JSON list of C-alpha atoms in Angstrom, two decimals:
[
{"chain": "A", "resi": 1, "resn": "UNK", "atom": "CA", "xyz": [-22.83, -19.52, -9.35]},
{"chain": "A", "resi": 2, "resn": "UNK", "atom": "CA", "xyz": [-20.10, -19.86, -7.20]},
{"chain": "A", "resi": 3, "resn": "UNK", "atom": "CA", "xyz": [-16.95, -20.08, -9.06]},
{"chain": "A", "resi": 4, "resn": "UNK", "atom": "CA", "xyz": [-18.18, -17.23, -11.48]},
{"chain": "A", "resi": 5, "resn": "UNK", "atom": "CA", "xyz": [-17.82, -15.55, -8.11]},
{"chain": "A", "resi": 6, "resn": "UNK", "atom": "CA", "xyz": [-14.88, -16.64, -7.25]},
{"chain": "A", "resi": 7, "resn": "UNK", "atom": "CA", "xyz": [-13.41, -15.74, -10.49]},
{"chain": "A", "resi": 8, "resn": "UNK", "atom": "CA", "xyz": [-14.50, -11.97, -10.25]},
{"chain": "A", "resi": 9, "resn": "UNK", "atom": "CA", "xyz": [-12.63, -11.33, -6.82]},
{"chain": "A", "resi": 10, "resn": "UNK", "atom": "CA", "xyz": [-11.04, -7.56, -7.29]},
{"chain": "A", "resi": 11, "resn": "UNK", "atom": "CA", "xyz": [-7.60, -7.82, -8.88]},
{"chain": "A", "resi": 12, "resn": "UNK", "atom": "CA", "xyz": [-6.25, -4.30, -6.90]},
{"chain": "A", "resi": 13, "resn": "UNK", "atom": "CA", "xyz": [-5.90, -3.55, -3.29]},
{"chain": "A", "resi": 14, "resn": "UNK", "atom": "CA", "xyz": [-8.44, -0.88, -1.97]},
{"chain": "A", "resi": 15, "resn": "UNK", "atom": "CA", "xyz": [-6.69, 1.51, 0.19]},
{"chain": "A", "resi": 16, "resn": "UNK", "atom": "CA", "xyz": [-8.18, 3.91, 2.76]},
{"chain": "A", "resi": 17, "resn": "UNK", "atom": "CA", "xyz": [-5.81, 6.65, 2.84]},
{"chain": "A", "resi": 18, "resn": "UNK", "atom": "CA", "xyz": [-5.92, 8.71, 5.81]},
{"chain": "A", "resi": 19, "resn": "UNK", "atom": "CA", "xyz": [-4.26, 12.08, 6.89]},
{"chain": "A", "resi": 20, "resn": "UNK", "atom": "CA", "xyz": [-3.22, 11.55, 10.63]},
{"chain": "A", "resi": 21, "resn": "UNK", "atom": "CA", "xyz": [-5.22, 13.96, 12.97]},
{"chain": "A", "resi": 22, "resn": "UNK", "atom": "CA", "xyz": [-4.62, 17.59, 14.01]},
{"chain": "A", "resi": 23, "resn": "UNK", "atom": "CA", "xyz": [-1.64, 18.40, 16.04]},
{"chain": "A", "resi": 24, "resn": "UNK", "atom": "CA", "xyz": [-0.92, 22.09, 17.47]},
{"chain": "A", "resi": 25, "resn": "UNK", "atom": "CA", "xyz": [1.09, 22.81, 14.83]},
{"chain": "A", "resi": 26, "resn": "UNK", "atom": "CA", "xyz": [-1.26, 22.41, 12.23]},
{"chain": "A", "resi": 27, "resn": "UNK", "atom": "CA", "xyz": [-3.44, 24.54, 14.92]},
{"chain": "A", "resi": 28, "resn": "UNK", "atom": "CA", "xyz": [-0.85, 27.19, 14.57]},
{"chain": "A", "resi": 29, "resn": "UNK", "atom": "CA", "xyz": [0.78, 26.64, 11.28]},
{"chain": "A", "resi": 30, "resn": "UNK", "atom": "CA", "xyz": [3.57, 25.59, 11.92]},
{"chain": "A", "resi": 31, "resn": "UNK", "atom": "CA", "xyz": [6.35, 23.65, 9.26]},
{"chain": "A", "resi": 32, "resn": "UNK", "atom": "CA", "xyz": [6.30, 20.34, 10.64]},
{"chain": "A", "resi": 33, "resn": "UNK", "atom": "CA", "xyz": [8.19, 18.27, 7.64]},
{"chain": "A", "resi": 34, "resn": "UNK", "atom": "CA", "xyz": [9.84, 15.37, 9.27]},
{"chain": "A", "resi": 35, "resn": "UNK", "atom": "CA", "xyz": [9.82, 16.72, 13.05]},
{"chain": "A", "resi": 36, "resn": "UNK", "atom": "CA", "xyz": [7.93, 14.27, 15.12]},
{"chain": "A", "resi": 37, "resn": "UNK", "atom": "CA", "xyz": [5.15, 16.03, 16.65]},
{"chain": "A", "resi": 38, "resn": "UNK", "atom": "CA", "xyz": [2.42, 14.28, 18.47]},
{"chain": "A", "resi": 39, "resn": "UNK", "atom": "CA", "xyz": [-1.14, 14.74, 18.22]},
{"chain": "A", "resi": 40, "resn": "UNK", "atom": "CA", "xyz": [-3.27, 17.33, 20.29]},
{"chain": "A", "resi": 41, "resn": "UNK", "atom": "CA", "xyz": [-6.69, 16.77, 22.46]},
{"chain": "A", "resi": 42, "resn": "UNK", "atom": "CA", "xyz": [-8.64, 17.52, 18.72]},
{"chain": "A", "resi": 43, "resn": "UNK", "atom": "CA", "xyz": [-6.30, 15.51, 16.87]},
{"chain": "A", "resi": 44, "resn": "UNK", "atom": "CA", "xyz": [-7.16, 12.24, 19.02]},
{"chain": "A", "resi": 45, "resn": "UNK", "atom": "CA", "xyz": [-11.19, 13.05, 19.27]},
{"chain": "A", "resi": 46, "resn": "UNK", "atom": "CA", "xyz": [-10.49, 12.83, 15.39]},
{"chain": "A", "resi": 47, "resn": "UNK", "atom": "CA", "xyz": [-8.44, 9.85, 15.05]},
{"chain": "A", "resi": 48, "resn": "UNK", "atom": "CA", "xyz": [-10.91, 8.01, 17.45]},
{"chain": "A", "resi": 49, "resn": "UNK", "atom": "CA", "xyz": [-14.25, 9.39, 15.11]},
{"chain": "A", "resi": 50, "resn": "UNK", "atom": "CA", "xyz": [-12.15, 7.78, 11.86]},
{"chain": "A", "resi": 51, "resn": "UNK", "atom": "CA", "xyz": [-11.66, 4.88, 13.42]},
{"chain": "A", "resi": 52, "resn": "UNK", "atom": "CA", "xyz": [-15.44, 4.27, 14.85]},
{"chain": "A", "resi": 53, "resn": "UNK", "atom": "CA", "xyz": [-16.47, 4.97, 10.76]},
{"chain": "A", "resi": 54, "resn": "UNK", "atom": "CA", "xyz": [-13.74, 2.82, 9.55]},
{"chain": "A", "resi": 55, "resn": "UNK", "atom": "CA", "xyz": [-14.68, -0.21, 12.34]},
{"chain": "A", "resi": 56, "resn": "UNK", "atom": "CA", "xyz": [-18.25, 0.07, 10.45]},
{"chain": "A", "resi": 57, "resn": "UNK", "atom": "CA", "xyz": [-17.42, -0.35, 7.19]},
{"chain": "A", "resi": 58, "resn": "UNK", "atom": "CA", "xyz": [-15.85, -3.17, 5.05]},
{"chain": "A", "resi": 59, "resn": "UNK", "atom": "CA", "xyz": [-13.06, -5.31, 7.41]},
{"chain": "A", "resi": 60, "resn": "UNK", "atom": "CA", "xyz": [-10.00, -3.55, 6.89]},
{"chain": "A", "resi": 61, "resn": "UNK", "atom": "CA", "xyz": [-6.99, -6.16, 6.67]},
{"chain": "A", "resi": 62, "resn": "UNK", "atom": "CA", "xyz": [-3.86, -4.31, 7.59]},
{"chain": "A", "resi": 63, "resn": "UNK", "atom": "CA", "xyz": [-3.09, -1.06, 8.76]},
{"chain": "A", "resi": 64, "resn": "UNK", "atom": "CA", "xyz": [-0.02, 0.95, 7.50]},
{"chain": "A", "resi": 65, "resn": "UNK", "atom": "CA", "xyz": [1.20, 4.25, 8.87]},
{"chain": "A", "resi": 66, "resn": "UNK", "atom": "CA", "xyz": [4.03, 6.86, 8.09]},
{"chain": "A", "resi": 67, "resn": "UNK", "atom": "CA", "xyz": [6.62, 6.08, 11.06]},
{"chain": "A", "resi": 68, "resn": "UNK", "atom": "CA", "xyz": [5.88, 9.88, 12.75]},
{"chain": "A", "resi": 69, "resn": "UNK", "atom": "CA", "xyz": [3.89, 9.92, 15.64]},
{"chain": "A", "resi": 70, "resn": "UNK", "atom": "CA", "xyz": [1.26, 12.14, 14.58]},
{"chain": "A", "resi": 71, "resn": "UNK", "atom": "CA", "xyz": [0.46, 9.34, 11.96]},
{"chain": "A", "resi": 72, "resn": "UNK", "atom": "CA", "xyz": [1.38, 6.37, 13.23]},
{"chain": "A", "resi": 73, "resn": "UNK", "atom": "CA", "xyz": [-0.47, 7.45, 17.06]},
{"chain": "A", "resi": 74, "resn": "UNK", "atom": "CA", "xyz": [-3.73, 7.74, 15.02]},
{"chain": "A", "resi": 75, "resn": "UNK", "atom": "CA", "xyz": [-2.90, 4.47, 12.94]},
{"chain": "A", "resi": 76, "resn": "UNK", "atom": "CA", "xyz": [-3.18, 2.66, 16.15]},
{"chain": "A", "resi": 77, "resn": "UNK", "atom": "CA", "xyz": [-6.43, 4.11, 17.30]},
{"chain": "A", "resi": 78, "resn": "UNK", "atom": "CA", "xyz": [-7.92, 2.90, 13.97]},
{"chain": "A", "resi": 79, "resn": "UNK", "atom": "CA", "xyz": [-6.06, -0.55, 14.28]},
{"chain": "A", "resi": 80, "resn": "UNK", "atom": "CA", "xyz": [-7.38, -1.04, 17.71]},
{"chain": "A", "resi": 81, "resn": "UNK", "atom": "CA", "xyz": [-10.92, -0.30, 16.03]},
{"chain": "A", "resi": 82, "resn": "UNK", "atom": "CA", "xyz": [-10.56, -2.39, 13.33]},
{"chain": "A", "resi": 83, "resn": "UNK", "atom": "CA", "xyz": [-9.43, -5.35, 15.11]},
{"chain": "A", "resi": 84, "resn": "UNK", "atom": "CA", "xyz": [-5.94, -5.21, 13.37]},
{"chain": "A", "resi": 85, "resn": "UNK", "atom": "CA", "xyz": [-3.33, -6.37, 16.10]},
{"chain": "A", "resi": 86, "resn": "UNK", "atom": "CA", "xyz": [-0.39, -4.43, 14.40]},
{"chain": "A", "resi": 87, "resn": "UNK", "atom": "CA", "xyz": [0.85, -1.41, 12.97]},
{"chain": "A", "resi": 88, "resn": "UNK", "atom": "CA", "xyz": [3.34, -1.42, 9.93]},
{"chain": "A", "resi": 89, "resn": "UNK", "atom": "CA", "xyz": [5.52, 1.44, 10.43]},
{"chain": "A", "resi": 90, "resn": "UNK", "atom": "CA", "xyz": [6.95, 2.58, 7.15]},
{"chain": "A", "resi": 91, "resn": "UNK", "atom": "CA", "xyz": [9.10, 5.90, 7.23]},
{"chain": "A", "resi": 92, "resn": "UNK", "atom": "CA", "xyz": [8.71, 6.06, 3.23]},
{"chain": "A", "resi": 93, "resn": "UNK", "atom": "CA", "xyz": [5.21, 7.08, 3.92]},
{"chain": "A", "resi": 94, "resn": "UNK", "atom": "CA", "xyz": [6.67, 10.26, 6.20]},
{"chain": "A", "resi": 95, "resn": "UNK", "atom": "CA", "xyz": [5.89, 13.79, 5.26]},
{"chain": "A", "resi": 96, "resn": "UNK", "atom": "CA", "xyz": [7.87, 15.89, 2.87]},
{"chain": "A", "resi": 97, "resn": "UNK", "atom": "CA", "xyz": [11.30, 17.16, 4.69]},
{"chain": "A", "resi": 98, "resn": "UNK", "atom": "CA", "xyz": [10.80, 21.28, 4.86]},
{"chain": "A", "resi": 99, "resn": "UNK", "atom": "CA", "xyz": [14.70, 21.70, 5.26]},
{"chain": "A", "resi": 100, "resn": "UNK", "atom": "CA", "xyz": [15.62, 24.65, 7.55]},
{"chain": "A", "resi": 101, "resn": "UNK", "atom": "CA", "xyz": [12.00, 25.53, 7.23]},
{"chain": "A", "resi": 102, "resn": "UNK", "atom": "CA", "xyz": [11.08, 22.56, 9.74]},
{"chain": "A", "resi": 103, "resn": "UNK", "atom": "CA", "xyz": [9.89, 24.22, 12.98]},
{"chain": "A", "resi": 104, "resn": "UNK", "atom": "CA", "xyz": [9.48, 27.93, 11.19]},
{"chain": "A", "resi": 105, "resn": "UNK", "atom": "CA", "xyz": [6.00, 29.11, 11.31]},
{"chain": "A", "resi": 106, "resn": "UNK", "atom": "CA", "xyz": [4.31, 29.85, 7.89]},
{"chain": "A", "resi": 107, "resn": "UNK", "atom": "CA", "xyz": [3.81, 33.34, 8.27]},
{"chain": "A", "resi": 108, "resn": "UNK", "atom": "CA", "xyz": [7.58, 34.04, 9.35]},
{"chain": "A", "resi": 109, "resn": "UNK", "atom": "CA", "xyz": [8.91, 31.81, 6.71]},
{"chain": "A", "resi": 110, "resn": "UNK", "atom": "CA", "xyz": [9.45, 33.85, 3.96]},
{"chain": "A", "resi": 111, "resn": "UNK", "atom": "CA", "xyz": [11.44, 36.75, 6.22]},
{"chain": "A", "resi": 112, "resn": "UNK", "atom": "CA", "xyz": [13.20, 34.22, 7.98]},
{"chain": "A", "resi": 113, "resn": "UNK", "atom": "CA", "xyz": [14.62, 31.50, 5.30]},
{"chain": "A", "resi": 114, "resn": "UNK", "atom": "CA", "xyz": [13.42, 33.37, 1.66]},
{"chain": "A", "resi": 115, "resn": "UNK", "atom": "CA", "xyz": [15.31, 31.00, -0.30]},
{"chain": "A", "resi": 116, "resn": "UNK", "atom": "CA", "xyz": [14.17, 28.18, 1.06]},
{"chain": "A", "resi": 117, "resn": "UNK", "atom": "CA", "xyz": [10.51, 29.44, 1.38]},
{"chain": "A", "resi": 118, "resn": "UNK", "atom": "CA", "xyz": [10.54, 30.03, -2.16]},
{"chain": "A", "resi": 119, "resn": "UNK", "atom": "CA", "xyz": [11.66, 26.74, -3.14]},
{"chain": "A", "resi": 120, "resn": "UNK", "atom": "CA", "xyz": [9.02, 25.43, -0.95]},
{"chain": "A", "resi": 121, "resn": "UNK", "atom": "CA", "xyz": [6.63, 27.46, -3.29]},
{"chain": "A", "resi": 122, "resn": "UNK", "atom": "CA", "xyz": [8.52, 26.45, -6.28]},
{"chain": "A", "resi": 123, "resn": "UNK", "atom": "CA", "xyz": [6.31, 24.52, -9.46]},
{"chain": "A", "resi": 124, "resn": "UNK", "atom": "CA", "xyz": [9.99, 22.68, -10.64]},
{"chain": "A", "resi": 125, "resn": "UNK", "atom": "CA", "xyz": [9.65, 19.47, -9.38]},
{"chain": "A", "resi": 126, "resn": "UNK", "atom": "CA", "xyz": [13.79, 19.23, -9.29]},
{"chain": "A", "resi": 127, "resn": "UNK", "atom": "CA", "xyz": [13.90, 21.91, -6.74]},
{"chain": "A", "resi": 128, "resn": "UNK", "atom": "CA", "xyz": [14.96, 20.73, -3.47]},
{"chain": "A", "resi": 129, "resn": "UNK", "atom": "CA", "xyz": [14.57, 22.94, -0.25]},
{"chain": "A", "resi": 130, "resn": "UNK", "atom": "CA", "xyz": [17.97, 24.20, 1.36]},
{"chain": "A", "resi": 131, "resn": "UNK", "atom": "CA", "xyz": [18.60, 22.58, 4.54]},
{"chain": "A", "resi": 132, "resn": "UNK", "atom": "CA", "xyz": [18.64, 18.98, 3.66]},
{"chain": "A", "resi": 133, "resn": "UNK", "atom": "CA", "xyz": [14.77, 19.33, 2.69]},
{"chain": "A", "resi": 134, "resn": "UNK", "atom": "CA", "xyz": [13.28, 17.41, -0.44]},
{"chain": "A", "resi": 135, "resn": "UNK", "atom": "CA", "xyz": [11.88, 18.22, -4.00]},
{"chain": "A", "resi": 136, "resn": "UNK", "atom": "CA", "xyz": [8.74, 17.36, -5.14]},
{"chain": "A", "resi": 137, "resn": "UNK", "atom": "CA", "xyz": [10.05, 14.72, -7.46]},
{"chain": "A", "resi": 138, "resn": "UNK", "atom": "CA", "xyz": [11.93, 13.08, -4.31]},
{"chain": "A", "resi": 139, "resn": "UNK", "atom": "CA", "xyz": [8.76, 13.02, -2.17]},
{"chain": "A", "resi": 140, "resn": "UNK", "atom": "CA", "xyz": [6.37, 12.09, -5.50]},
{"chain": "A", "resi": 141, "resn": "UNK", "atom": "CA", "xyz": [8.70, 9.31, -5.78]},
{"chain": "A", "resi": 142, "resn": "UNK", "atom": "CA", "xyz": [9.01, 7.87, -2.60]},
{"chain": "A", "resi": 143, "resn": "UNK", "atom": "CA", "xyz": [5.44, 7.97, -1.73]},
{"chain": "A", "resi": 144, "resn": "UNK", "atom": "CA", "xyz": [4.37, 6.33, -4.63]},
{"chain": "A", "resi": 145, "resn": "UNK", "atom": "CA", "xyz": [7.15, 3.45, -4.93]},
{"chain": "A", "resi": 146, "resn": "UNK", "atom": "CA", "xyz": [5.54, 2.48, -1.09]},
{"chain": "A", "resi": 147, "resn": "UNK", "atom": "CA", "xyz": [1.94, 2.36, -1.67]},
{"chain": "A", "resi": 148, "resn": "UNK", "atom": "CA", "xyz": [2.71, 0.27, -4.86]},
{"chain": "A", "resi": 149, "resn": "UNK", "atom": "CA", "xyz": [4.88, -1.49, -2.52]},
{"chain": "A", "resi": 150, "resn": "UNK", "atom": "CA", "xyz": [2.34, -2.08, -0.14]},
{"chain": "A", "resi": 151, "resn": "UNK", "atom": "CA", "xyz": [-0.56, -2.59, -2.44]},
{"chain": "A", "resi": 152, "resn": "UNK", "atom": "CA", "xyz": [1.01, -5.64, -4.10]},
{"chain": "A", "resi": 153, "resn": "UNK", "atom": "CA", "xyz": [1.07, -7.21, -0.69]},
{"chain": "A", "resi": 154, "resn": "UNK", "atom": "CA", "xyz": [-2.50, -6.76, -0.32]},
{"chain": "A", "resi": 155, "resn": "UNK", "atom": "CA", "xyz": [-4.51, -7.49, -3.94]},
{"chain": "A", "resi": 156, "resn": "UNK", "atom": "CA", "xyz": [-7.69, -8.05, -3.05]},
{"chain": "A", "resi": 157, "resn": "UNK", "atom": "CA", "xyz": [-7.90, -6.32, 0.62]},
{"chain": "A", "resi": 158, "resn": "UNK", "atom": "CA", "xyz": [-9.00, -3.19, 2.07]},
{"chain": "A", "resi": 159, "resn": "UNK", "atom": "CA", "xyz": [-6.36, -1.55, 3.87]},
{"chain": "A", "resi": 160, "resn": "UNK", "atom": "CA", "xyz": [-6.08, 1.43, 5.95]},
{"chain": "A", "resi": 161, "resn": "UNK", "atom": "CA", "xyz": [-2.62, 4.03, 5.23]},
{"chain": "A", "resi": 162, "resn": "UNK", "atom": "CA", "xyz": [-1.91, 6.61, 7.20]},
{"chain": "A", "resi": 163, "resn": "UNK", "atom": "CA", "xyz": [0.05, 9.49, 5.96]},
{"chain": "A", "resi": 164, "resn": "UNK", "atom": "CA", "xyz": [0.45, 13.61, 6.04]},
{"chain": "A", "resi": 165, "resn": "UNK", "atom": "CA", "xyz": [-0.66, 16.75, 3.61]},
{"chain": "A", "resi": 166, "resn": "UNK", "atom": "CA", "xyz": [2.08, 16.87, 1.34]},
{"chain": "A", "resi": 167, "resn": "UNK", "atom": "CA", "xyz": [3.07, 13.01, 1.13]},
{"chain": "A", "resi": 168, "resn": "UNK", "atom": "CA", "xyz": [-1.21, 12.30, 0.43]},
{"chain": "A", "resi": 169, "resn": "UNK", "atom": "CA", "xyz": [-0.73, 14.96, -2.32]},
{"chain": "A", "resi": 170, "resn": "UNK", "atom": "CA", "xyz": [1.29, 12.71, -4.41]},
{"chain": "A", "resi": 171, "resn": "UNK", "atom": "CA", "xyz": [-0.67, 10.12, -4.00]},
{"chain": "A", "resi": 172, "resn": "UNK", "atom": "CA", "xyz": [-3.55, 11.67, -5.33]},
{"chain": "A", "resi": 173, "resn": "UNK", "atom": "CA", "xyz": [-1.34, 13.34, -8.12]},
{"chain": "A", "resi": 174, "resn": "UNK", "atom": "CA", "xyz": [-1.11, 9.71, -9.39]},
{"chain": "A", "resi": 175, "resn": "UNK", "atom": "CA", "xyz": [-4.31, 8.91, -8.90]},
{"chain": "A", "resi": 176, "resn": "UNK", "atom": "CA", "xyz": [-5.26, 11.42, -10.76]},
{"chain": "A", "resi": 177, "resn": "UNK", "atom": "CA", "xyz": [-2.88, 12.96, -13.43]},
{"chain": "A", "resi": 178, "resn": "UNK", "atom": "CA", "xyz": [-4.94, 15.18, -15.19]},
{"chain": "A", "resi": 179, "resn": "UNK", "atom": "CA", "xyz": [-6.55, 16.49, -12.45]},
{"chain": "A", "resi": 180, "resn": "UNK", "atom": "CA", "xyz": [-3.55, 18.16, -11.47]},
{"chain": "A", "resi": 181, "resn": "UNK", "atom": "CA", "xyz": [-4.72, 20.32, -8.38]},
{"chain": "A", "resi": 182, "resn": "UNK", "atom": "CA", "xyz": [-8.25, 21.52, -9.65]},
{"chain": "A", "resi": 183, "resn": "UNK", "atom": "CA", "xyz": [-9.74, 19.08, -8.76]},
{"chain": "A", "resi": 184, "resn": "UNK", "atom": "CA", "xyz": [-9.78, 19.00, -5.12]},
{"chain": "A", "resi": 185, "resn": "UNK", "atom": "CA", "xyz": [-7.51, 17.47, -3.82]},
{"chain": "A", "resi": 186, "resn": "UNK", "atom": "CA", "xyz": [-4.91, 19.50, -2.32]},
{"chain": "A", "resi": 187, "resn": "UNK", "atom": "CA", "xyz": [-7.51, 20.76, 0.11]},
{"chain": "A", "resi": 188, "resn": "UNK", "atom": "CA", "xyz": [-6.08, 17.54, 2.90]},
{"chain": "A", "resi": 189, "resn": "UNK", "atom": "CA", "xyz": [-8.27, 17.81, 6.28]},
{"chain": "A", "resi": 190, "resn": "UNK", "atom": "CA", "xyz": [-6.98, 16.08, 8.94]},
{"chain": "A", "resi": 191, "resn": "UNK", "atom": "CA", "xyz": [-7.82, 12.42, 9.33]},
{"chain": "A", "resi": 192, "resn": "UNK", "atom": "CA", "xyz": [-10.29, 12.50, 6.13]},
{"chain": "A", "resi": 193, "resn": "UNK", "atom": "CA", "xyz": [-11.03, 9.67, 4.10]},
{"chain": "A", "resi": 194, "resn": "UNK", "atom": "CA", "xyz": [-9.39, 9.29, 1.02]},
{"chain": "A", "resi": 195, "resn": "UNK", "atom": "CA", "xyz": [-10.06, 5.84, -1.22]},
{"chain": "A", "resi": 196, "resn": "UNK", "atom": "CA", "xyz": [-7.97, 4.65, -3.58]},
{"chain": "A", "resi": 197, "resn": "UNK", "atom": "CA", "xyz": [-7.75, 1.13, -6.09]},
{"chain": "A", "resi": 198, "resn": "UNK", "atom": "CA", "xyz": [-4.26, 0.30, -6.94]},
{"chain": "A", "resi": 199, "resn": "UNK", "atom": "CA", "xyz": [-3.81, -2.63, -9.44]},
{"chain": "A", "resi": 200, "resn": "UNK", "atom": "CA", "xyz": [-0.24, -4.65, -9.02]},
{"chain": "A", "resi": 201, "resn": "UNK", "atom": "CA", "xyz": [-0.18, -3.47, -13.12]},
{"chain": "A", "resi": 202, "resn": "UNK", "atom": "CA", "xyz": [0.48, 0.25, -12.18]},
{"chain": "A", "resi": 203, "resn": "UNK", "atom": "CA", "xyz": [-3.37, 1.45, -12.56]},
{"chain": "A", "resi": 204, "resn": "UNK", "atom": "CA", "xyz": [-4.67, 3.72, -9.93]},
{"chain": "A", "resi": 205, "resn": "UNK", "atom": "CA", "xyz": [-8.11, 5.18, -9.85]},
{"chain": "A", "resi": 206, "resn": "UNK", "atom": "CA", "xyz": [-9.35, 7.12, -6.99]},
{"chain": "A", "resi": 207, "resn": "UNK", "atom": "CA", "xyz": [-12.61, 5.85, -5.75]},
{"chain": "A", "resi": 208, "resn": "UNK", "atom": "CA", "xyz": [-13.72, 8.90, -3.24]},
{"chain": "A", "resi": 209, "resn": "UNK", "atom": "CA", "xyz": [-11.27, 11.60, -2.08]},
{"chain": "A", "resi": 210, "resn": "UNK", "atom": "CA", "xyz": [-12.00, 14.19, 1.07]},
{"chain": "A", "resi": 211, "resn": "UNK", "atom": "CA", "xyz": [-14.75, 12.14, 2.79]},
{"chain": "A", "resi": 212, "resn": "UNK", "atom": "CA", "xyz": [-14.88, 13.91, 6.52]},
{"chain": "A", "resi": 213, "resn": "UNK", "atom": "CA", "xyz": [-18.48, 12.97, 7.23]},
{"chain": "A", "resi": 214, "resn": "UNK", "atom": "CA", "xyz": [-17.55, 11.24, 10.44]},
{"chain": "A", "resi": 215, "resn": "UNK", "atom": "CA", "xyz": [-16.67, 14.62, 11.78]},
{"chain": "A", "resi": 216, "resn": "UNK", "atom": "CA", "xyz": [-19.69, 16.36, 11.63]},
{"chain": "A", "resi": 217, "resn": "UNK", "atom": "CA", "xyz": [-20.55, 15.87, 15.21]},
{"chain": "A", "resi": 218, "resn": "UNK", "atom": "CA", "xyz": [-17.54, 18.12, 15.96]},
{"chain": "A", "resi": 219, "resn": "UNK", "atom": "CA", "xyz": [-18.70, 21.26, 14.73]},
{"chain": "A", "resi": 220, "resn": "UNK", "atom": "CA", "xyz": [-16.28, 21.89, 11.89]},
{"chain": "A", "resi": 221, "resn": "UNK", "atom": "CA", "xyz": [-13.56, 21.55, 14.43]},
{"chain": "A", "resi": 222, "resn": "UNK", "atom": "CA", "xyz": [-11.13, 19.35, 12.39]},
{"chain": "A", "resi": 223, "resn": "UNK", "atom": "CA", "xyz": [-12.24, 21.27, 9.07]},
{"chain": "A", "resi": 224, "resn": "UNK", "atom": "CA", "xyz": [-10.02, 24.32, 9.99]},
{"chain": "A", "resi": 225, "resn": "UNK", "atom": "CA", "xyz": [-6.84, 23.28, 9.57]},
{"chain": "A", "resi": 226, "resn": "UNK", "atom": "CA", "xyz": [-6.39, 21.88, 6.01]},
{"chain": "A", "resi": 227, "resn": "UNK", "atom": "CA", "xyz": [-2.83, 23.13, 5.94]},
{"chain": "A", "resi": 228, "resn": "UNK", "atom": "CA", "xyz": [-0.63, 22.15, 3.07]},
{"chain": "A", "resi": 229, "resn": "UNK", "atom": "CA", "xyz": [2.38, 22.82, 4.59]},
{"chain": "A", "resi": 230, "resn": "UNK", "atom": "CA", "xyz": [1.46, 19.88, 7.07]}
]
């Protein structure tokens, strides 16, 4: 009975990965990269209706969060939730740096900085954005050295992560290698649900990606701003 049990406890860490909720630059699509903006009215109704869900379901043991204060300001709504006294600040879990497209919006980007636009847009993972921005590859790496980082800390846990568009990408990228971007899950709504098991051994599966059920009772409000470009 009980030590077959015992014996079967879950040999990964289960990790709630959340995008942090909307801030007026994701309202008005703006590049926010690494520039520390903080969340709007919206962006704190949503952080609060994750955090009611996530108090519900299965105790969540830790609570990490990207060191911006879009991210980390909903982390500690969901902390407070959850009963989790702290939040571990990690700037590896940041966004992408845009380079000298930080601050641009979208839709003047490509006038204003082409070359840096276009490596933005670019499908070589090598290509890093003028302006002291990252590639791909840089972010890719980064992201996924810290959740392995921070999964081997917590076999056997569920824990909640808090990150941004671009970084979440990645994450699902290795999650999920050969379902490249097909298959969902670029499209990263603020403050959705994202589950994911990752074994100390290197496996990842993803368990459920783009849950935003808990924000039905806002009329679609935090569904309009899905915007890569975070």
């Amino acid at each position: 009975g009980d030590d077959v049990f015992r014996n079967s406890e879950p040999s990964y860490a289960e990790i709630v990965l959340i995008r942090h909720g909307e801030t007026d630059w994701n309202k008005d699509r703006i590049f926010q990269g690494q520039l520390d903006v903080e969340l709007n009215h919206v962006g704190r109704q949503q952080a609060l209706a994750v955090a009611e869900r996530l108090s519900m379901e299965p105790k969540i043991s830790a609570v990490y969060s990207s060191d911006l204060r879009r991210a980390s300001e909903t982390a500690e709504i969901i902390a407070r939730h959850c009963g989790v006294p702290m939040v571990n600040k990690d700037p590896n879990l940041r966004e992408r740096h845009c380079g000298d497209l930080q601050g641009l919006p979208y839709h003047k980007a490509a006038k204003a900085k082409p070359h840096s636009f276009k490596a933005f847009l670019s499908k070589q993972g090598d290509q890093e954005i003028p302006g002291g921005g990252e590639s791909y590859n840089q972010l890719y790496d980064r992201c996924t050295t810290a959740l392995e980082a921070i999964a081997k800390r917590h076999v056997g846990e569920r824990i909640a992560v808090v990150s941004h568009g671009a970084a979440m990408e990645t994450l699902h990228r290795r999650g999920a290698p050969t379902g490249g971007s097909s298959s969902g899950g670029t499209k990263i709504v603020n403050t959705s649900v994202n589950v994911l098991h990752v074994s100390p051994n290197g496996r990842w599966s993803i368990e459920s990606w783009g849950d935003v059920s808990h924000l039905k009772q806002q009329q679609g409000e935090g569904r309009r701003s899905a915007f890569g470009g975070d």
